[in-house]
Amino acid sequence: MITQIKGKLEEKNPTYAVVDCNGVGYLMHISLNTYSSLPNDEYVLLYTHLSVREDAHTLYGFSTKIEREVFRLLTSVSGVGPSTARTMLSSMTSEEVSQAIASGNVKLIQSVKGIGAKTAQRVIVDLKDKVLKTFDVDEVSVIQNNTNKEEALSALEVLGFARKQADKVISNLLKETPDASVEILIKQALKKI
């Protein structure tokens, strides 16, 4: 199995990248997160996953090993194929996906195009323990942060801010201070929006 490809980035597109490795161009399907982390026209290292089906061999590329691991976990769930997993990783970062699974946030997973309620629940049931073990996520802090985050988001929505924009700001604030209270999150978010 091809585990990584290192070479010159020949072509970059929001859905795929072509890397020239000693004269052979490898086309890899990528997420938007990987796309945004790729430089223009330079040597790159992408971690890969080769998906083999009867009718196709498809190579997926990732900027980090964590993103590749989340992708592999997602594709292990019945009903979640490689393209759905890639869509999830384009909609959210790998950290956000693992946090959503660890905290049992069905709504967030279901917000991804192509994932219904049953599939979202199956993802959580199948992967929650694996995510908690693999990524060493503390379930209590995830639930606490998630509750604070949801309350802060609701308050900002009531104040007239777009949820998507507020979500980004709140997520960044929680990265800086994971144990921030709802009040602090709202005050800091209002300064940054």
PDB file of C-alpha atoms in Angstrom:
ATOM      1  CA  MET A   1       0.000   0.000   0.000  1.00  0.00           C
ATOM      2  CA  ILE A   2       1.180   3.528  -0.761  1.00  0.00           C
ATOM      3  CA  THR A   3       1.468   5.301   2.576  1.00  0.00           C
ATOM      4  CA  GLN A   4       2.922   8.659   1.539  1.00  0.00           C
ATOM      5  CA  ILE A   5       4.045  10.553  -1.540  1.00  0.00           C
ATOM      6  CA  LYS A   6       6.771  13.172  -1.563  1.00  0.00           C
ATOM      7  CA  GLY A   7       7.417  15.242  -4.649  1.00  0.00           C
ATOM      8  CA  LYS A   8       6.767  18.416  -6.603  1.00  0.00           C
ATOM      9  CA  LEU A   9       3.218  19.710  -6.552  1.00  0.00           C
ATOM     10  CA  GLU A  10       2.257  19.873 -10.233  1.00  0.00           C
ATOM     11  CA  GLU A  11      -1.427  20.705  -9.968  1.00  0.00           C
ATOM     12  CA  LYS A  12      -3.615  21.874  -7.110  1.00  0.00           C
ATOM     13  CA  ASN A  13      -7.410  21.952  -7.143  1.00  0.00           C
ATOM     14  CA  PRO A  14      -9.937  22.101  -4.236  1.00  0.00           C
ATOM     15  CA  THR A  15     -10.782  18.421  -4.817  1.00  0.00           C
ATOM     16  CA  TYR A  16      -7.488  16.898  -5.998  1.00  0.00           C
ATOM     17  CA  ALA A  17      -3.751  17.412  -6.232  1.00  0.00           C
ATOM     18  CA  VAL A  18      -1.177  15.973  -8.633  1.00  0.00           C
ATOM     19  CA  VAL A  19       2.274  15.284  -7.200  1.00  0.00           C
ATOM     20  CA  ASP A  20       5.199  14.444  -9.492  1.00  0.00           C
ATOM     21  CA  CYS A  21       7.344  11.806  -7.827  1.00  0.00           C
ATOM     22  CA  ASN A  22      10.410  11.002  -9.986  1.00  0.00           C
ATOM     23  CA  GLY A  23       8.543  11.548 -13.236  1.00  0.00           C
ATOM     24  CA  VAL A  24       5.323   9.778 -12.230  1.00  0.00           C
ATOM     25  CA  GLY A  25       2.320  12.013 -11.518  1.00  0.00           C
ATOM     26  CA  TYR A  26       0.048  10.775  -8.730  1.00  0.00           C
ATOM     27  CA  LEU A  27      -3.490  12.161  -8.634  1.00  0.00           C
ATOM     28  CA  MET A  28      -4.798  12.254  -5.069  1.00  0.00           C
ATOM     29  CA  HIS A  29      -8.279  13.238  -3.974  1.00  0.00           C
ATOM     30  CA  ILE A  30      -7.979  15.737  -1.120  1.00  0.00           C
ATOM     31  CA  SER A  31     -10.177  17.572   1.378  1.00  0.00           C
ATOM     32  CA  LEU A  32     -10.536  21.356   1.468  1.00  0.00           C
ATOM     33  CA  ASN A  33      -8.468  21.416   4.671  1.00  0.00           C
ATOM     34  CA  THR A  34      -5.576  19.691   2.899  1.00  0.00           C
ATOM     35  CA  TYR A  35      -6.038  21.986  -0.101  1.00  0.00           C
ATOM     36  CA  SER A  36      -5.733  25.106   2.043  1.00  0.00           C
ATOM     37  CA  SER A  37      -2.570  23.791   3.731  1.00  0.00           C
ATOM     38  CA  LEU A  38      -0.802  22.992   0.434  1.00  0.00           C
ATOM     39  CA  PRO A  39       1.759  25.511  -0.820  1.00  0.00           C
ATOM     40  CA  ASN A  40       1.787  26.607  -4.462  1.00  0.00           C
ATOM     41  CA  ASP A  41       4.265  24.903  -6.779  1.00  0.00           C
ATOM     42  CA  GLU A  42       6.601  23.439  -4.146  1.00  0.00           C
ATOM     43  CA  TYR A  43       7.747  20.083  -2.884  1.00  0.00           C
ATOM     44  CA  VAL A  44       5.160  18.487  -0.647  1.00  0.00           C
ATOM     45  CA  LEU A  45       4.632  15.390   1.446  1.00  0.00           C
ATOM     46  CA  LEU A  46       1.125  13.945   1.481  1.00  0.00           C
ATOM     47  CA  TYR A  47       0.047  10.974   3.571  1.00  0.00           C
ATOM     48  CA  THR A  48      -2.092   8.677   1.495  1.00  0.00           C
ATOM     49  CA  HIS A  49      -4.809   6.071   1.622  1.00  0.00           C
ATOM     50  CA  LEU A  50      -5.443   3.762  -1.324  1.00  0.00           C
ATOM     51  CA  SER A  51      -9.086   2.793  -1.720  1.00  0.00           C
ATOM     52  CA  VAL A  52      -9.486  -0.387  -3.777  1.00  0.00           C
ATOM     53  CA  ARG A  53     -12.829  -1.316  -5.278  1.00  0.00           C
ATOM     54  CA  GLU A  54     -13.802  -3.640  -8.106  1.00  0.00           C
ATOM     55  CA  ASP A  55     -14.074  -0.801 -10.595  1.00  0.00           C
ATOM     56  CA  ALA A  56     -11.454   1.660  -9.310  1.00  0.00           C
ATOM     57  CA  HIS A  57      -8.254   2.214  -7.343  1.00  0.00           C
ATOM     58  CA  THR A  58      -8.464   5.699  -5.828  1.00  0.00           C
ATOM     59  CA  LEU A  59      -5.696   7.496  -3.973  1.00  0.00           C
ATOM     60  CA  TYR A  60      -6.603   9.976  -1.214  1.00  0.00           C
ATOM     61  CA  GLY A  61      -4.069  12.499   0.077  1.00  0.00           C
ATOM     62  CA  PHE A  62      -3.872  14.187   3.490  1.00  0.00           C
ATOM     63  CA  SER A  63      -1.651  16.922   4.887  1.00  0.00           C
ATOM     64  CA  THR A  64      -1.464  15.249   8.329  1.00  0.00           C
ATOM     65  CA  LYS A  65      -1.445  11.710   9.681  1.00  0.00           C
ATOM     66  CA  ILE A  66      -4.307  12.649  12.028  1.00  0.00           C
ATOM     67  CA  GLU A  67      -6.547  13.620   9.109  1.00  0.00           C
ATOM     68  CA  ARG A  68      -5.735  10.314   7.403  1.00  0.00           C
ATOM     69  CA  GLU A  69      -6.529   8.382  10.591  1.00  0.00           C
ATOM     70  CA  VAL A  70      -9.898  10.153  10.993  1.00  0.00           C
ATOM     71  CA  PHE A  71     -10.637   9.372   7.309  1.00  0.00           C
ATOM     72  CA  ARG A  72      -9.855   5.678   7.884  1.00  0.00           C
ATOM     73  CA  LEU A  73     -12.041   5.567  10.990  1.00  0.00           C
ATOM     74  CA  LEU A  74     -14.930   7.202   9.129  1.00  0.00           C
ATOM     75  CA  THR A  75     -14.695   4.803   6.172  1.00  0.00           C
ATOM     76  CA  SER A  76     -14.789   1.845   8.575  1.00  0.00           C
ATOM     77  CA  VAL A  77     -18.400   2.763   9.405  1.00  0.00           C
ATOM     78  CA  SER A  78     -21.077   1.023   7.334  1.00  0.00           C
ATOM     79  CA  GLY A  79     -22.730   3.562   5.040  1.00  0.00           C
ATOM     80  CA  VAL A  80     -19.788   5.994   5.013  1.00  0.00           C
ATOM     81  CA  GLY A  81     -17.718   5.725   1.865  1.00  0.00           C
ATOM     82  CA  PRO A  82     -14.485   7.526   0.982  1.00  0.00           C
ATOM     83  CA  SER A  83     -16.273  10.413  -0.760  1.00  0.00           C
ATOM     84  CA  THR A  84     -18.572  11.015   2.234  1.00  0.00           C
ATOM     85  CA  ALA A  85     -15.577  10.875   4.602  1.00  0.00           C
ATOM     86  CA  ARG A  86     -13.743  13.386   2.388  1.00  0.00           C
ATOM     87  CA  THR A  87     -16.812  15.664   2.410  1.00  0.00           C
ATOM     88  CA  MET A  88     -16.845  15.491   6.221  1.00  0.00           C
ATOM     89  CA  LEU A  89     -13.173  16.412   6.371  1.00  0.00           C
ATOM     90  CA  SER A  90     -13.815  19.282   3.970  1.00  0.00           C
ATOM     91  CA  SER A  91     -16.676  20.617   6.104  1.00  0.00           C
ATOM     92  CA  MET A  92     -14.806  20.296   9.408  1.00  0.00           C
ATOM     93  CA  THR A  93     -11.223  19.872  10.554  1.00  0.00           C
ATOM     94  CA  SER A  94     -10.165  16.420  11.739  1.00  0.00           C
ATOM     95  CA  GLU A  95     -10.125  17.793  15.315  1.00  0.00           C
ATOM     96  CA  GLU A  96     -13.710  19.033  14.970  1.00  0.00           C
ATOM     97  CA  VAL A  97     -14.821  15.654  13.569  1.00  0.00           C
ATOM     98  CA  SER A  98     -13.200  13.743  16.431  1.00  0.00           C
ATOM     99  CA  GLN A  99     -14.632  16.194  19.009  1.00  0.00           C
ATOM    100  CA  ALA A 100     -18.121  15.836  17.493  1.00  0.00           C
ATOM    101  CA  ILE A 101     -17.871  12.038  17.650  1.00  0.00           C
ATOM    102  CA  ALA A 102     -16.451  12.026  21.192  1.00  0.00           C
ATOM    103  CA  SER A 103     -19.178  14.356  22.461  1.00  0.00           C
ATOM    104  CA  GLY A 104     -21.969  12.552  20.571  1.00  0.00           C
ATOM    105  CA  ASN A 105     -22.940  15.672  18.610  1.00  0.00           C
ATOM    106  CA  VAL A 106     -25.354  14.099  16.086  1.00  0.00           C
ATOM    107  CA  LYS A 107     -26.517  17.518  14.761  1.00  0.00           C
ATOM    108  CA  LEU A 108     -23.003  18.582  13.783  1.00  0.00           C
ATOM    109  CA  ILE A 109     -22.219  15.312  11.994  1.00  0.00           C
ATOM    110  CA  GLN A 110     -25.644  15.350  10.339  1.00  0.00           C
ATOM    111  CA  SER A 111     -24.976  18.888   9.050  1.00  0.00           C
ATOM    112  CA  VAL A 112     -22.521  17.389   6.540  1.00  0.00           C
ATOM    113  CA  LYS A 113     -24.041  16.950   3.068  1.00  0.00           C
ATOM    114  CA  GLY A 114     -24.956  13.312   2.420  1.00  0.00           C
ATOM    115  CA  ILE A 115     -25.192  12.222   6.057  1.00  0.00           C
ATOM    116  CA  GLY A 116     -28.605  11.487   7.493  1.00  0.00           C
ATOM    117  CA  ALA A 117     -29.655  11.010  11.104  1.00  0.00           C
ATOM    118  CA  LYS A 118     -29.169   7.214  11.103  1.00  0.00           C
ATOM    119  CA  THR A 119     -25.692   7.421   9.577  1.00  0.00           C
ATOM    120  CA  ALA A 120     -24.670  10.185  12.005  1.00  0.00           C
ATOM    121  CA  GLN A 121     -25.809   8.044  14.942  1.00  0.00           C
ATOM    122  CA  ARG A 122     -24.009   5.003  13.523  1.00  0.00           C
ATOM    123  CA  VAL A 123     -20.783   7.039  13.182  1.00  0.00           C
ATOM    124  CA  ILE A 124     -21.002   8.035  16.843  1.00  0.00           C
ATOM    125  CA  VAL A 125     -21.913   4.546  18.100  1.00  0.00           C
ATOM    126  CA  ASP A 126     -19.176   2.838  16.047  1.00  0.00           C
ATOM    127  CA  LEU A 127     -16.387   5.366  16.597  1.00  0.00           C
ATOM    128  CA  LYS A 128     -16.868   7.057  19.985  1.00  0.00           C
ATOM    129  CA  ASP A 129     -14.700   4.584  21.939  1.00  0.00           C
ATOM    130  CA  LYS A 130     -12.071   4.440  19.184  1.00  0.00           C
ATOM    131  CA  VAL A 131     -11.835   8.233  19.002  1.00  0.00           C
ATOM    132  CA  LEU A 132     -11.567   8.570  22.786  1.00  0.00           C
ATOM    133  CA  LYS A 133      -8.744   5.981  22.815  1.00  0.00           C
ATOM    134  CA  THR A 134      -6.917   6.957  19.615  1.00  0.00           C
ATOM    135  CA  PHE A 135      -6.910  10.722  20.053  1.00  0.00           C
ATOM    136  CA  ASP A 136      -6.806  10.702  23.862  1.00  0.00           C
ATOM    137  CA  VAL A 137      -9.789  13.065  24.059  1.00  0.00           C
ATOM    138  CA  ASP A 138     -11.126  13.688  27.543  1.00  0.00           C
ATOM    139  CA  GLU A 139     -14.872  13.049  27.285  1.00  0.00           C
ATOM    140  CA  VAL A 140     -15.757  15.330  30.212  1.00  0.00           C
ATOM    141  CA  SER A 141     -13.904  18.358  28.799  1.00  0.00           C
ATOM    142  CA  VAL A 142     -15.414  17.733  25.360  1.00  0.00           C
ATOM    143  CA  ILE A 143     -18.943  17.773  26.759  1.00  0.00           C
ATOM    144  CA  GLN A 144     -18.222  20.857  28.912  1.00  0.00           C
ATOM    145  CA  ASN A 145     -16.648  22.762  25.986  1.00  0.00           C
ATOM    146  CA  ASN A 146     -19.419  21.652  23.691  1.00  0.00           C
ATOM    147  CA  THR A 147     -22.092  22.908  26.087  1.00  0.00           C
ATOM    148  CA  ASN A 148     -20.336  26.259  26.529  1.00  0.00           C
ATOM    149  CA  LYS A 149     -19.796  26.498  22.793  1.00  0.00           C
ATOM    150  CA  GLU A 150     -23.453  25.760  21.988  1.00  0.00           C
ATOM    151  CA  GLU A 151     -24.715  28.288  24.552  1.00  0.00           C
ATOM    152  CA  ALA A 152     -22.332  30.970  23.247  1.00  0.00           C
ATOM    153  CA  LEU A 153     -23.343  30.226  19.642  1.00  0.00           C
ATOM    154  CA  SER A 154     -27.037  30.466  20.502  1.00  0.00           C
ATOM    155  CA  ALA A 155     -26.477  33.811  22.222  1.00  0.00           C
ATOM    156  CA  LEU A 156     -24.534  35.187  19.236  1.00  0.00           C
ATOM    157  CA  GLU A 157     -27.268  33.994  16.864  1.00  0.00           C
ATOM    158  CA  VAL A 158     -29.874  35.831  18.950  1.00  0.00           C
ATOM    159  CA  LEU A 159     -27.676  38.936  18.659  1.00  0.00           C
ATOM    160  CA  GLY A 160     -27.911  38.605  14.868  1.00  0.00           C
ATOM    161  CA  PHE A 161     -24.571  37.028  13.918  1.00  0.00           C
ATOM    162  CA  ALA A 162     -24.305  34.246  11.329  1.00  0.00           C
ATOM    163  CA  ARG A 163     -23.838  30.854  12.971  1.00  0.00           C
ATOM    164  CA  LYS A 164     -21.039  29.769  10.644  1.00  0.00           C
ATOM    165  CA  GLN A 165     -18.960  32.893  11.300  1.00  0.00           C
ATOM    166  CA  ALA A 166     -19.632  32.746  15.054  1.00  0.00           C
ATOM    167  CA  ASP A 167     -18.730  29.029  15.114  1.00  0.00           C
ATOM    168  CA  LYS A 168     -15.284  29.729  13.621  1.00  0.00           C
ATOM    169  CA  VAL A 169     -14.561  32.515  16.114  1.00  0.00           C
ATOM    170  CA  ILE A 170     -15.763  30.446  19.110  1.00  0.00           C
ATOM    171  CA  SER A 171     -13.751  27.392  17.963  1.00  0.00           C
ATOM    172  CA  ASN A 172     -10.590  29.518  17.747  1.00  0.00           C
ATOM    173  CA  LEU A 173     -11.265  30.963  21.194  1.00  0.00           C
ATOM    174  CA  LEU A 174     -11.722  27.462  22.645  1.00  0.00           C
ATOM    175  CA  LYS A 175      -8.372  26.399  21.151  1.00  0.00           C
ATOM    176  CA  GLU A 176      -6.688  29.281  23.002  1.00  0.00           C
ATOM    177  CA  THR A 177      -8.604  28.849  26.287  1.00  0.00           C
ATOM    178  CA  PRO A 178     -10.384  25.460  26.388  1.00  0.00           C
ATOM    179  CA  ASP A 179     -11.992  26.069  29.800  1.00  0.00           C
ATOM    180  CA  ALA A 180     -13.469  29.507  28.972  1.00  0.00           C
ATOM    181  CA  SER A 181     -16.912  30.206  30.422  1.00  0.00           C
ATOM    182  CA  VAL A 182     -19.915  31.067  28.245  1.00  0.00           C
ATOM    183  CA  GLU A 183     -19.710  34.755  29.265  1.00  0.00           C
ATOM    184  CA  ILE A 184     -16.014  35.005  28.370  1.00  0.00           C
ATOM    185  CA  LEU A 185     -16.613  33.266  25.038  1.00  0.00           C
ATOM    186  CA  ILE A 186     -19.407  35.689  24.115  1.00  0.00           C
ATOM    187  CA  LYS A 187     -17.421  38.794  25.181  1.00  0.00           C
ATOM    188  CA  GLN A 188     -14.289  37.681  23.294  1.00  0.00           C
ATOM    189  CA  ALA A 189     -16.302  36.652  20.220  1.00  0.00           C
ATOM    190  CA  LEU A 190     -18.018  40.055  20.077  1.00  0.00           C
ATOM    191  CA  LYS A 191     -14.579  41.692  19.923  1.00  0.00           C
ATOM    192  CA  LYS A 192     -13.464  39.445  17.042  1.00  0.00           C
ATOM    193  CA  ILE A 193     -16.568  39.298  14.854  1.00  0.00           C
TER     194      ILE A 193
END
